[in-house]
Coordinates of C-alpha atoms in Angstrom, one line a residue:
Chain A
M380 CA 141.9 -64.3 231.7
N381 CA 140.2 -67.7 231.8
T382 CA 137.7 -67.4 234.7
G383 CA 137.1 -71.2 234.4
Q384 CA 133.4 -70.9 234.1
R385 CA 132.1 -73.4 231.5
L386 CA 130.3 -71.4 228.8
I387 CA 129.9 -73.8 225.9
E388 CA 129.7 -77.6 225.9
F389 CA 129.4 -79.8 222.9
K390 CA 128.8 -83.5 223.5
E391 CA 128.8 -85.9 220.5
V392 CA 127.3 -83.2 218.3
T393 CA 126.3 -84.3 214.8
K394 CA 124.7 -82.4 212.0
A395 CA 123.4 -84.0 208.8
Y396 CA 122.0 -82.1 205.8
G397 CA 119.5 -83.7 203.5
K398 CA 118.0 -87.2 203.8
G399 CA 118.8 -90.8 202.7
T400 CA 121.7 -91.4 200.4
A401 CA 122.0 -87.7 199.5
S402 CA 122.5 -86.8 203.1
M403 CA 125.7 -85.0 204.0
Q404 CA 127.3 -85.4 207.4
A405 CA 128.7 -82.0 208.3
L406 CA 129.5 -82.8 211.9
R407 CA 130.2 -86.4 213.0
G408 CA 130.2 -86.2 216.8
V409 CA 132.1 -83.2 218.0
D410 CA 133.1 -82.9 221.7
L411 CA 134.1 -79.4 222.7
S412 CA 134.1 -77.2 225.7
I413 CA 134.9 -73.5 225.9
D414 CA 135.2 -71.5 229.1
E415 CA 134.4 -67.9 229.8
G416 CA 137.2 -65.6 228.9
E417 CA 138.8 -67.8 226.2
F418 CA 139.9 -66.6 222.8
V419 CA 139.5 -69.5 220.4
A420 CA 140.3 -69.7 216.7
I421 CA 138.6 -72.4 214.7
M422 CA 140.5 -73.5 211.6
G423 CA 140.0 -76.0 208.9
P424 CA 139.6 -76.5 205.1
S425 CA 136.3 -75.8 203.5
G426 CA 133.8 -78.5 204.1
S427 CA 135.4 -79.5 207.4
G428 CA 132.4 -78.5 209.4
K429 CA 133.7 -75.3 211.0
S430 CA 130.9 -73.1 209.6
T431 CA 128.2 -75.6 210.6
C432 CA 129.8 -75.6 214.1
M433 CA 129.7 -71.8 214.1
N434 CA 126.0 -71.7 213.1
I435 CA 125.2 -74.1 215.9
L436 CA 127.3 -72.1 218.4
G437 CA 125.4 -69.0 217.3
C438 CA 122.0 -70.8 217.8
L439 CA 121.2 -70.1 214.1
D440 CA 121.1 -73.9 213.6
T441 CA 120.4 -76.9 215.9
P442 CA 122.3 -80.2 216.1
T443 CA 120.8 -83.3 214.5
S444 CA 121.9 -85.2 217.6
G445 CA 124.1 -84.7 220.6
L446 CA 124.0 -82.0 223.2
Y447 CA 124.8 -78.3 223.0
S448 CA 124.6 -76.4 226.2
F449 CA 125.2 -72.7 226.5
K450 CA 125.6 -71.4 230.0
G451 CA 124.1 -74.7 231.2
V452 CA 121.1 -74.4 229.0
D453 CA 120.3 -77.2 226.5
V454 CA 120.0 -75.1 223.3
G455 CA 118.5 -78.1 221.4
K456 CA 115.4 -77.8 223.5
L457 CA 114.8 -74.1 222.7
D458 CA 112.4 -73.0 219.9
R459 CA 113.2 -70.5 217.3
R460 CA 111.9 -67.6 219.4
Q461 CA 113.9 -68.6 222.5
R462 CA 117.1 -69.1 220.4
A463 CA 116.5 -65.5 219.0
L464 CA 116.3 -64.2 222.6
L465 CA 119.4 -66.1 223.5
R466 CA 121.2 -64.4 220.6
R467 CA 119.8 -61.1 221.6
Y468 CA 121.0 -61.2 225.2
Y469 CA 124.1 -63.4 225.2
Q470 CA 125.8 -63.4 221.8
G471 CA 127.4 -60.9 219.5
F472 CA 128.1 -61.6 215.8
V473 CA 130.8 -60.3 213.4
F474 CA 130.6 -61.4 209.8
Q475 CA 133.1 -61.7 207.1
G476 CA 131.1 -59.3 204.9
F477 CA 130.6 -56.8 207.8
N478 CA 126.8 -56.8 207.0
L479 CA 126.2 -53.2 208.2
L480 CA 123.0 -51.4 207.2
T481 CA 123.9 -49.3 204.2
R482 CA 123.1 -45.6 204.1
T483 CA 122.7 -45.8 207.9
S484 CA 125.2 -44.0 210.2
A485 CA 127.7 -45.9 212.2
I486 CA 126.0 -44.9 215.5
E487 CA 122.6 -46.1 214.2
N488 CA 124.2 -49.4 213.1
V489 CA 125.7 -49.9 216.6
E490 CA 122.4 -49.0 218.3
L491 CA 120.4 -51.7 216.4
P492 CA 120.8 -54.6 218.8
L493 CA 120.0 -52.3 221.7
I494 CA 116.8 -51.3 219.9
Y495 CA 115.8 -55.0 219.9
R496 CA 116.6 -55.1 223.6
R497 CA 114.1 -52.3 224.1
A498 CA 116.8 -50.1 225.7
P499 CA 115.7 -46.5 226.3
A500 CA 117.0 -44.0 223.7
H501 CA 119.5 -42.1 225.8
Q502 CA 121.0 -45.3 227.1
R503 CA 121.3 -46.6 223.6
R504 CA 123.1 -43.5 222.4
E505 CA 125.4 -43.6 225.3
D506 CA 126.3 -47.3 225.0
A507 CA 126.7 -47.0 221.2
F508 CA 129.1 -44.0 221.6
K509 CA 131.2 -46.0 224.2
A510 CA 131.3 -49.0 221.9
L511 CA 132.5 -47.0 219.0
E512 CA 135.1 -45.4 221.2
T513 CA 136.3 -48.8 222.3
V514 CA 136.9 -49.9 218.7
G515 CA 138.7 -46.6 218.0
L516 CA 136.1 -44.9 215.9
K517 CA 135.5 -41.9 218.1
G518 CA 134.4 -39.0 215.8
W519 CA 133.2 -41.3 213.0
E520 CA 129.7 -41.8 214.5
S521 CA 127.7 -40.1 211.9
H522 CA 129.5 -41.6 208.9
T523 CA 127.7 -44.2 206.8
P524 CA 129.4 -47.5 205.8
G525 CA 129.9 -46.1 202.3
E526 CA 132.1 -43.4 203.8
L527 CA 134.2 -45.8 205.8
S528 CA 137.1 -48.1 204.8
G529 CA 136.8 -51.9 205.1
G530 CA 138.7 -51.9 208.3
Q531 CA 136.6 -49.2 209.8
Q532 CA 133.4 -51.0 208.7
Q533 CA 134.5 -54.1 210.5
R534 CA 135.2 -52.0 213.6
V535 CA 131.7 -50.7 213.4
A536 CA 130.5 -54.3 213.1
I537 CA 132.6 -55.3 216.1
A538 CA 131.2 -52.3 218.1
R539 CA 127.7 -53.5 217.1
A540 CA 128.5 -57.0 218.4
I541 CA 130.0 -55.8 221.8
V542 CA 127.6 -53.0 222.5
T543 CA 125.3 -55.4 224.3
K544 CA 128.2 -56.8 226.4
P545 CA 127.5 -60.3 225.2
A546 CA 128.8 -63.5 226.9
V547 CA 130.5 -64.5 223.7
L548 CA 131.6 -62.8 220.5
L549 CA 131.3 -65.1 217.4
A550 CA 133.3 -63.9 214.5
D551 CA 133.1 -65.7 211.1
E552 CA 136.2 -64.9 209.2
P553 CA 136.3 -61.3 210.5
T554 CA 139.4 -60.5 208.4
G555 CA 138.5 -62.4 205.3
N556 CA 137.7 -59.3 203.3
L557 CA 140.7 -57.2 204.6
D558 CA 144.3 -56.7 203.6
T559 CA 147.0 -57.8 206.0
A560 CA 147.6 -54.5 207.7
R561 CA 143.8 -54.0 208.4
S562 CA 143.5 -57.6 209.5
R563 CA 146.3 -57.1 212.1
E564 CA 144.5 -54.1 213.4
I565 CA 141.3 -56.0 213.8
M566 CA 143.0 -58.9 215.4
Q567 CA 144.7 -56.6 217.9
L568 CA 141.4 -55.1 218.7
L569 CA 139.9 -58.5 219.3
N570 CA 142.8 -59.4 221.4
T571 CA 142.3 -56.2 223.5
L572 CA 138.6 -56.9 223.9
N573 CA 139.4 -60.4 225.1
S574 CA 142.3 -59.5 227.5
T575 CA 141.0 -56.1 228.8
D576 CA 137.3 -56.5 228.7
G577 CA 137.2 -60.2 229.3
I578 CA 134.9 -61.0 226.3
T579 CA 135.0 -64.6 225.2
I580 CA 135.8 -64.8 221.5
I581 CA 135.3 -67.6 219.1
M582 CA 136.6 -66.9 215.6
I583 CA 136.7 -68.8 212.4
T584 CA 139.7 -68.1 210.2
H585 CA 141.6 -69.5 207.3
E586 CA 144.9 -67.7 208.0
P587 CA 147.4 -69.2 210.5
D588 CA 148.7 -65.6 211.0
M589 CA 145.3 -64.5 212.4
A590 CA 144.9 -67.7 214.4
A591 CA 148.1 -66.9 216.1
Y592 CA 146.4 -64.1 218.0
A593 CA 144.1 -66.6 219.7
K594 CA 145.0 -68.4 222.9
R595 CA 143.6 -71.7 221.7
V596 CA 143.3 -73.1 218.2
I597 CA 140.9 -75.9 217.2
H598 CA 141.4 -77.6 213.8
F599 CA 138.4 -79.2 212.1
R600 CA 138.7 -81.9 209.5
D601 CA 135.8 -84.0 208.0
G602 CA 133.3 -83.0 210.6
L603 CA 135.6 -83.8 213.5
V604 CA 137.9 -82.0 215.8
E605 CA 141.4 -82.9 214.5
T606 CA 143.6 -80.9 217.0
D607 CA 142.8 -78.7 219.9
K608 CA 145.8 -76.8 221.2
Q609 CA 146.6 -74.0 223.5
N610 CA 148.7 -71.4 221.8
G611 CA 152.2 -71.2 223.2
R612 CA 151.8 -67.4 223.3
A613 CA 152.1 -65.7 226.6
D614 CA 149.5 -63.2 227.6
Chain B
M1017 CA 109.0 -49.6 220.6
L1018 CA 106.4 -48.9 218.0
W1019 CA 107.6 -45.3 217.8
N1020 CA 111.1 -46.6 217.2
T1021 CA 109.8 -48.9 214.5
I1022 CA 108.0 -46.0 212.8
L1023 CA 111.3 -44.0 212.9
L1024 CA 113.2 -46.9 211.4
A1025 CA 110.5 -47.2 208.7
L1026 CA 110.7 -43.5 207.9
R1027 CA 114.5 -43.8 207.7
A1028 CA 114.1 -46.7 205.3
I1029 CA 111.6 -44.7 203.2
R1030 CA 113.9 -41.7 203.2
R1031 CA 116.8 -43.8 202.1
N1032 CA 115.0 -44.5 198.9
M1033 CA 113.0 -41.4 198.2
L1034 CA 112.2 -41.8 194.5
R1035 CA 111.2 -45.4 194.8
S1036 CA 109.1 -44.7 197.8
F1037 CA 107.3 -41.9 196.0
L1038 CA 106.7 -44.1 192.9
T1039 CA 105.4 -46.8 195.2
V1040 CA 102.8 -44.7 196.8
L1041 CA 101.8 -42.9 193.6
G1042 CA 98.9 -45.3 193.1
I1043 CA 97.6 -44.6 196.6
V1044 CA 98.1 -40.8 196.1
I1045 CA 96.2 -40.9 192.8
G1046 CA 93.5 -43.1 194.3
V1047 CA 92.9 -41.0 197.4
T1048 CA 93.1 -37.7 195.4
A1049 CA 90.5 -39.1 192.9
V1050 CA 88.1 -40.4 195.5
I1051 CA 88.1 -37.3 197.6
T1052 CA 87.9 -35.0 194.7
M1053 CA 85.0 -36.9 193.2
V1054 CA 83.1 -37.0 196.4
T1055 CA 83.7 -33.3 197.2
I1056 CA 82.7 -32.1 193.7
G1057 CA 79.7 -34.5 193.8
R1058 CA 78.6 -33.1 197.1
G1059 CA 79.1 -29.5 195.8
A1060 CA 77.0 -30.3 192.7
T1061 CA 74.2 -31.9 194.8
V1062 CA 74.1 -28.9 197.1
Q1063 CA 74.0 -26.6 194.1
V1064 CA 71.1 -28.5 192.5
Q1065 CA 69.2 -28.3 195.8
Q1066 CA 69.9 -24.5 196.1
Q1067 CA 68.7 -23.9 192.6
I1068 CA 65.6 -25.9 193.1
A1069 CA 64.9 -24.0 196.3
S1070 CA 65.3 -20.8 194.5
M1071 CA 63.0 -21.9 191.8
G1072 CA 60.4 -22.6 194.4
S1073 CA 60.0 -26.1 195.5
N1074 CA 56.2 -25.8 195.6
M1075 CA 56.1 -25.4 191.8
L1076 CA 54.1 -27.7 189.6
M1077 CA 54.5 -28.0 185.9
L1078 CA 51.7 -29.1 183.6
S1079 CA 52.7 -30.1 180.1
P1080 CA 50.8 -31.9 177.3
G1081 CA 51.7 -35.4 176.2
K1082 CA 52.4 -38.6 178.1
R1083 CA 55.0 -38.7 180.7
L1084 CA 58.4 -39.4 179.1
G1085 CA 60.8 -37.4 181.2
P1086 CA 61.6 -33.8 181.7
G1087 CA 61.3 -31.7 178.6
Q1088 CA 59.9 -34.4 176.4
S1089 CA 56.4 -34.8 175.2
S1090 CA 54.6 -36.7 172.5
G1091 CA 52.2 -34.9 170.3
S1092 CA 48.9 -34.5 172.0
A1093 CA 46.5 -31.6 172.3
P1094 CA 48.0 -28.5 173.7
F1095 CA 46.4 -26.5 176.5
K1096 CA 44.4 -23.3 176.1
E1097 CA 44.4 -20.3 178.3
S1098 CA 41.0 -21.4 179.7
D1099 CA 42.7 -24.5 181.2
A1100 CA 44.9 -22.2 183.3
D1101 CA 41.9 -20.1 184.3
A1102 CA 40.0 -23.3 185.3
I1103 CA 42.8 -24.4 187.5
A1104 CA 43.0 -21.0 189.2
K1105 CA 39.3 -21.1 189.8
E1106 CA 38.8 -24.8 190.8
I1107 CA 41.9 -25.7 192.8
S1108 CA 41.9 -23.8 196.1
S1109 CA 45.5 -24.6 197.1
V1110 CA 46.9 -23.0 194.0
T1111 CA 48.2 -19.5 194.6
A1112 CA 49.4 -18.5 191.1
V1113 CA 48.9 -20.0 187.6
A1114 CA 50.9 -19.0 184.6
P1115 CA 50.2 -20.3 181.1
V1116 CA 53.4 -20.3 179.2
S1117 CA 54.2 -20.5 175.6
S1118 CA 57.7 -19.9 174.3
Q1119 CA 59.7 -19.9 171.2
S1120 CA 63.3 -19.2 170.3
L1121 CA 63.5 -15.9 168.4
M1122 CA 66.1 -13.3 167.5
A1123 CA 65.8 -10.1 169.4
I1124 CA 67.2 -7.0 167.6
F1125 CA 68.1 -3.6 169.0
G1126 CA 69.9 -1.2 166.8
N1127 CA 72.7 -3.1 165.2
Q1128 CA 72.8 -5.7 168.1
N1129 CA 71.0 -9.0 167.8
W1130 CA 70.6 -11.9 170.1
T1131 CA 68.7 -15.2 169.8
T1132 CA 66.7 -15.8 173.0
Q1133 CA 63.7 -17.5 174.5
V1134 CA 60.6 -15.4 174.0
T1135 CA 57.9 -16.4 176.5
G1136 CA 54.3 -15.4 176.4
T1137 CA 52.8 -15.5 179.8
N1138 CA 51.1 -13.3 182.5
N1139 CA 52.3 -11.5 185.6
Q1140 CA 51.7 -14.7 187.7
Y1141 CA 54.8 -16.1 186.0
L1142 CA 57.0 -14.0 188.1
K1143 CA 55.4 -15.3 191.3
V1144 CA 55.5 -18.9 190.1
T1145 CA 59.1 -18.8 189.2
N1146 CA 60.1 -16.9 192.2
R1147 CA 61.5 -13.9 190.2
S1148 CA 61.3 -10.2 190.7
L1149 CA 61.9 -7.0 188.7
K1150 CA 64.9 -4.9 189.3
A1151 CA 63.5 -2.0 187.3
G1152 CA 60.3 -1.0 185.5
R1153 CA 56.9 -2.5 186.0
E1154 CA 54.8 -5.7 185.4
F1155 CA 52.3 -6.0 182.5
S1156 CA 49.1 -4.0 183.1
D1157 CA 45.7 -5.8 182.7
S1158 CA 44.9 -3.9 179.6
E1159 CA 48.2 -4.8 178.0
L1160 CA 47.6 -8.4 178.9
R1161 CA 44.1 -8.3 177.5
S1162 CA 44.8 -6.4 174.3
G1163 CA 48.1 -8.0 173.4
A1164 CA 50.2 -4.9 173.7
A1165 CA 53.7 -4.7 172.2
V1166 CA 55.5 -4.6 175.6
C1167 CA 58.2 -6.8 177.1
I1168 CA 60.2 -7.6 180.2
I1169 CA 63.7 -8.7 179.5
G1170 CA 66.2 -10.8 181.4
E1171 CA 69.7 -9.6 182.3
T1172 CA 71.5 -11.6 179.6
V1173 CA 69.3 -10.2 176.9
R1174 CA 69.7 -6.7 178.3
K1175 CA 73.5 -7.0 178.3
K1176 CA 73.7 -8.4 174.8
L1177 CA 71.4 -5.7 173.3
F1178 CA 72.0 -2.7 175.4
G1179 CA 75.5 -3.3 176.8
G1180 CA 76.7 -2.1 180.2
Q1181 CA 73.4 -0.4 181.3
G1182 CA 70.1 0.9 180.2
G1183 CA 67.5 -1.0 178.3
L1184 CA 64.4 0.2 180.1
G1185 CA 62.2 2.2 177.7
G1186 CA 64.1 0.9 174.7
K1187 CA 62.4 -0.6 171.7
I1188 CA 63.4 -4.1 170.7
R1189 CA 62.3 -6.1 167.7
L1190 CA 61.1 -9.7 167.8
Q1191 CA 60.5 -10.9 164.3
K1192 CA 58.0 -8.3 163.0
L1193 CA 56.9 -7.3 166.5
S1194 CA 58.5 -4.1 167.8
C1195 CA 58.0 -3.8 171.5
D1196 CA 58.8 -1.5 174.4
V1197 CA 60.9 -2.7 177.2
I1198 CA 58.8 -1.9 180.3
G1199 CA 60.7 -4.0 182.9
L1200 CA 64.0 -5.6 183.7
L1201 CA 64.2 -9.0 185.5
E1202 CA 66.5 -9.5 188.5
A1203 CA 69.4 -11.8 187.4
K1204 CA 69.0 -15.4 188.5
G1205 CA 71.9 -17.3 187.0
Q1206 CA 72.0 -20.8 185.6
S1207 CA 69.2 -23.2 186.1
T1208 CA 69.6 -26.8 187.3
M1209 CA 69.7 -28.1 183.8
G1210 CA 72.5 -25.6 183.0
M1211 CA 70.3 -23.2 181.2
D1212 CA 70.7 -19.5 181.5
Q1213 CA 67.6 -18.3 183.2
D1214 CA 68.3 -14.7 182.4
D1215 CA 68.3 -15.4 178.7
I1216 CA 64.6 -14.6 178.4
V1217 CA 62.1 -12.1 177.0
L1218 CA 58.6 -12.0 178.6
I1219 CA 55.7 -10.7 176.6
P1220 CA 51.9 -10.9 177.3
L1221 CA 50.5 -14.3 176.3
S1222 CA 47.9 -12.7 174.1
T1223 CA 50.7 -10.8 172.3
F1224 CA 52.6 -14.1 171.8
Q1225 CA 49.6 -15.9 170.5
R1226 CA 48.5 -13.2 168.0
R1227 CA 51.8 -11.9 166.8
I1228 CA 54.2 -14.8 167.1
S1229 CA 52.6 -18.2 167.2
G1230 CA 49.4 -17.3 165.4
N1231 CA 47.3 -19.7 167.4
Q1232 CA 45.6 -19.9 170.8
D1233 CA 47.7 -22.8 172.2
V1234 CA 49.5 -22.7 175.5
G1235 CA 52.7 -24.8 175.6
M1236 CA 52.6 -25.5 179.3
I1237 CA 51.1 -24.3 182.6
Q1238 CA 53.3 -23.5 185.5
L1239 CA 51.7 -23.0 188.9
S1240 CA 52.6 -22.7 192.5
V1241 CA 50.9 -24.4 195.4
R1242 CA 50.3 -22.5 198.7
Q1243 CA 53.1 -22.9 201.2
G1244 CA 52.2 -25.7 203.6
A1245 CA 49.6 -27.2 201.3
S1246 CA 50.3 -30.7 200.0
T1247 CA 51.7 -30.6 196.5
E1248 CA 50.7 -34.3 196.1
K1249 CA 47.1 -33.4 196.7
A1250 CA 47.1 -30.4 194.4
Q1251 CA 48.8 -32.7 191.8
G1252 CA 45.9 -35.2 192.1
D1253 CA 43.2 -32.5 192.0
I1254 CA 44.7 -30.9 188.9
R1255 CA 45.0 -34.3 187.2
T1256 CA 41.3 -35.0 187.9
L1257 CA 40.3 -31.6 186.6
M1258 CA 42.4 -31.9 183.4
R1259 CA 41.1 -35.4 182.6
E1260 CA 37.7 -34.0 182.8
R1261 CA 38.4 -31.0 180.7
R1262 CA 40.2 -33.2 178.1
H1263 CA 37.3 -35.7 178.1
L1264 CA 39.4 -38.7 178.9
S1265 CA 37.5 -41.9 179.7
A1266 CA 38.5 -44.1 182.6
S1267 CA 40.4 -46.5 180.4
E1268 CA 42.5 -43.9 178.7
D1269 CA 45.9 -42.8 180.0
D1270 CA 46.7 -39.2 180.8
N1271 CA 47.6 -37.3 177.7
F1272 CA 49.2 -34.6 179.9
N1273 CA 51.7 -34.6 182.7
V1274 CA 51.9 -32.9 186.0
M1275 CA 55.4 -32.6 187.4
D1276 CA 56.3 -31.7 190.9
M1277 CA 59.5 -29.7 191.3
K1278 CA 60.2 -31.8 194.4
E1279 CA 60.2 -34.9 192.1
I1280 CA 62.5 -33.2 189.7
A1281 CA 64.7 -32.1 192.6
K1282 CA 64.8 -35.7 193.8
M1283 CA 65.5 -37.0 190.4
L1284 CA 68.3 -34.5 189.7
T1285 CA 70.0 -34.9 193.1
G1286 CA 69.6 -38.7 192.7
T1287 CA 71.4 -38.6 189.4
T1288 CA 74.2 -36.4 190.7
Q1289 CA 74.6 -38.7 193.7
L1290 CA 74.6 -41.9 191.5
L1291 CA 77.2 -40.3 189.2
T1292 CA 79.3 -39.4 192.2
A1293 CA 79.1 -42.9 193.5
L1294 CA 80.0 -44.4 190.2
L1295 CA 83.0 -42.1 189.6
S1296 CA 84.2 -42.7 193.2
A1297 CA 83.9 -46.4 192.7
V1298 CA 86.2 -46.2 189.6
A1299 CA 88.6 -44.0 191.6
A1300 CA 88.5 -46.6 194.5
V1301 CA 89.7 -49.2 192.0
S1302 CA 92.9 -47.2 191.6
L1303 CA 93.3 -47.4 195.4
L1304 CA 93.2 -51.2 195.1
V1305 CA 95.8 -51.1 192.3
G1306 CA 97.9 -48.8 194.5
G1307 CA 97.7 -51.4 197.2
I1308 CA 99.0 -54.0 194.9
G1309 CA 101.8 -51.7 193.9
I1310 CA 102.8 -51.4 197.5
M1311 CA 102.8 -55.2 197.9
N1312 CA 104.9 -55.6 194.8
I1313 CA 107.5 -53.1 196.0
M1314 CA 107.5 -54.5 199.5
L1315 CA 108.2 -58.0 198.1
V1316 CA 111.1 -56.6 196.0
S1317 CA 112.3 -54.8 199.1
V1318 CA 112.2 -58.0 201.2
T1319 CA 114.2 -59.9 198.5
E1320 CA 116.7 -57.1 198.2
R1321 CA 117.1 -56.8 201.9
T1322 CA 117.3 -60.5 202.6
R1323 CA 120.9 -60.2 204.0
E1324 CA 119.8 -57.3 206.2
I1325 CA 117.0 -59.4 207.5
G1326 CA 119.5 -62.2 208.2
V1327 CA 121.7 -59.8 210.2
R1328 CA 118.7 -58.5 212.1
L1329 CA 117.6 -62.0 213.0
A1330 CA 121.2 -62.9 213.9
I1331 CA 121.7 -60.0 216.3
G1332 CA 118.5 -60.7 218.2
A1333 CA 115.4 -59.6 216.3
L1334 CA 112.4 -61.9 216.7
E1335 CA 110.1 -62.8 213.9
Y1336 CA 107.7 -60.4 215.4
D1337 CA 110.3 -57.6 215.1
V1338 CA 110.9 -58.2 211.5
L1339 CA 107.2 -58.6 210.7
M1340 CA 106.5 -55.3 212.4
Q1341 CA 109.3 -53.6 210.7
F1342 CA 108.0 -54.4 207.2
L1343 CA 104.4 -54.0 208.1
V1344 CA 105.0 -50.6 209.7
E1345 CA 107.0 -49.6 206.7
A1346 CA 104.1 -50.5 204.4
V1347 CA 101.6 -48.8 206.6
V1348 CA 103.8 -45.7 206.9
L1349 CA 104.3 -45.6 203.1
S1350 CA 100.6 -46.0 202.3
S1351 CA 99.6 -43.5 205.1
L1352 CA 102.0 -41.0 203.7
G1353 CA 100.5 -41.6 200.3
G1354 CA 97.1 -41.0 201.8
L1355 CA 98.2 -37.7 203.4
I1356 CA 99.7 -36.5 200.1
G1357 CA 96.5 -37.6 198.4
I1358 CA 94.4 -35.6 200.9
A1359 CA 96.5 -32.5 200.4
L1360 CA 96.3 -32.8 196.6
A1361 CA 92.6 -33.5 196.7
T1362 CA 91.9 -30.5 198.9
A1363 CA 93.7 -28.2 196.5
G1364 CA 92.4 -30.1 193.5
S1365 CA 88.8 -30.1 194.4
F1366 CA 88.9 -26.5 195.5
F1367 CA 90.1 -25.4 192.0
A1368 CA 87.9 -27.9 190.2
A1369 CA 84.9 -26.6 192.2
R1370 CA 85.9 -23.1 191.1
L1371 CA 86.2 -24.2 187.5
M1372 CA 82.9 -26.1 187.4
Q1373 CA 81.2 -23.3 189.4
V1374 CA 79.9 -25.5 192.1
P1375 CA 80.3 -24.6 195.8
Y1376 CA 83.4 -26.1 197.5
I1377 CA 82.4 -28.1 200.5
F1378 CA 85.1 -29.6 202.7
I1379 CA 83.9 -33.0 204.0
P1380 CA 85.9 -34.1 207.0
G1381 CA 84.4 -37.6 206.9
I1382 CA 85.7 -38.5 203.5
N1383 CA 89.2 -37.2 204.4
V1384 CA 89.4 -39.3 207.6
L1385 CA 88.0 -42.3 205.8
A1386 CA 90.5 -42.0 202.9
F1387 CA 93.3 -41.8 205.4
L1388 CA 92.2 -44.8 207.4
F1389 CA 91.5 -46.7 204.2
S1390 CA 95.0 -46.0 202.8
A1391 CA 96.5 -47.1 206.2
A1392 CA 94.4 -50.3 206.0
I1393 CA 95.7 -50.9 202.5
G1394 CA 99.2 -50.8 203.9
I1395 CA 98.3 -53.4 206.5
I1396 CA 96.5 -55.7 204.1
F1397 CA 99.1 -55.6 201.3
G1398 CA 102.1 -55.2 203.5
F1399 CA 101.3 -58.3 205.6
F1400 CA 102.2 -60.9 203.1
P1401 CA 105.7 -59.5 202.3
A1402 CA 106.3 -58.8 206.0
K1403 CA 105.3 -62.4 206.9
R1404 CA 107.6 -63.7 204.2
A1405 CA 110.5 -61.6 205.6
A1406 CA 109.8 -62.7 209.2
M1407 CA 109.8 -66.4 208.2
L1408 CA 113.3 -66.3 206.5
D1409 CA 115.8 -68.7 207.9
P1410 CA 118.7 -66.5 209.3
I1411 CA 121.4 -68.8 207.9
D1412 CA 120.0 -68.7 204.3
A1413 CA 119.3 -65.0 204.7
L1414 CA 122.9 -64.3 205.7
R1415 CA 124.2 -66.4 202.8
H1416 CA 122.0 -64.6 200.3
E1417 CA 123.9 -62.5 197.8

């Protein structure tokens, strides 16, 4: 379901940490473009620069040099506040460690990004219920993370990420803490979200099994894109 | 949005009930202490004022000796009854003059005995001290003149010697003097200095001088100034008169002392208020300590919740949102502490007032002030931790274990 609209564009993006001789070059000039509706898996060994790339994609970090444009906007020119607003209105995050608020019910966790969007209370409730239903957690709304399994917690986290109907869902090793069966469920869910709801998904993973669900796989090595292939999988 | 933030803060506080309670304990204790102190202090002040009003604020007290303070005097010539007569005659604004001599003696009736203040005076004493008889009669002129063995007793003495009722017409013994009870004083309660004003036996001054003290001295002179007349002027006139009668040259200091009840009133209320202020200040220090407690816990909370803050920043919270979240949490915490403190103080000062027998006076101002102050503490001590939370780098915060 690639609509062809350019969503993300990296041009010669570099990222260096530290200064002088101690400086570490995490990205060494990455060119990359992702269109709306894509499902991209980013793979690579640790230290290959994939996490740095993800942080920049998520506007949590800015490139040292090069251009990152999101929906045609040069993110490098945005300040901390504008980047936060960009995250608020266009991006959804899923983390390896779920990162739900403890002792807070699933529905309240899902409502959180809507609260920051200043959505009215009834609208929040309604959207949060729908999002939980989408991830298959209807009936679990009032359970706290402690009462949910790892897979269910990650579903809540995905619901929290998609409740705002973001332009892109960024998932950092979403299955890293789950067993194979749960991981497959999560991947199927992401797949459905991508193919049915048309949400663009960019996901980091270590496991080729999981990457196989994506339509496109990008390999990083030593701060550069090593391979960038469309999966031979038919939709 | 603010309402949402407050709800979120309440949720965070509820999630950690015990810790939240311990955090605000300092504020609770501080607010309770300050309000209780001020309330009791106000009650004590009002009580002092009431008692002085009941004693007659137009009363002057004349005692021998240099001015040293209430109840103290250095040895100088005592007064005579003629001094009292002279004042009554010379000073026009004086309505009643009572020469007073007293001594602590044991009063005996049957097998009951009670040590009390035996006071030799005249009928004017009742007028000056604003007292009345509940039964019996005052001294007659002939009794006053001849030094008859008669007495008027206070309620405490009556109770101790005669029990539940009676007393009038009884015969009590004071040392070797056996005297008839001809009158009973109306009860008056505790005096400003905490003395029982009903623990008293009045006898004619001449009886006291002849049968008890054995000399013609008068311990002090109490008098009242006509309502509306200036007590300051009367004070001055009496001073001039007494200097003359005691043959003091211009270079000599007074060897007597005229005290105005108004002055005593001012002094006593002043003391009460100063004490209240001091105690409240000490209590206020605990509010400050409570504020530091809140800051401490908020800092711990920010560190503990670093990851949470990271998540919030990642999903679209602005620095402002995080700042507000922690600030509101601190303010809600400290305000709750203030409210609990106010509730405790209301109950506490009510019972303390009962216990200390001072009137309980609810002061709305101090309650409002205490509440606002505790909220302000939340803002002041919550700001630094909140700022620290808001400034966190989302990447570092998310990586935080």
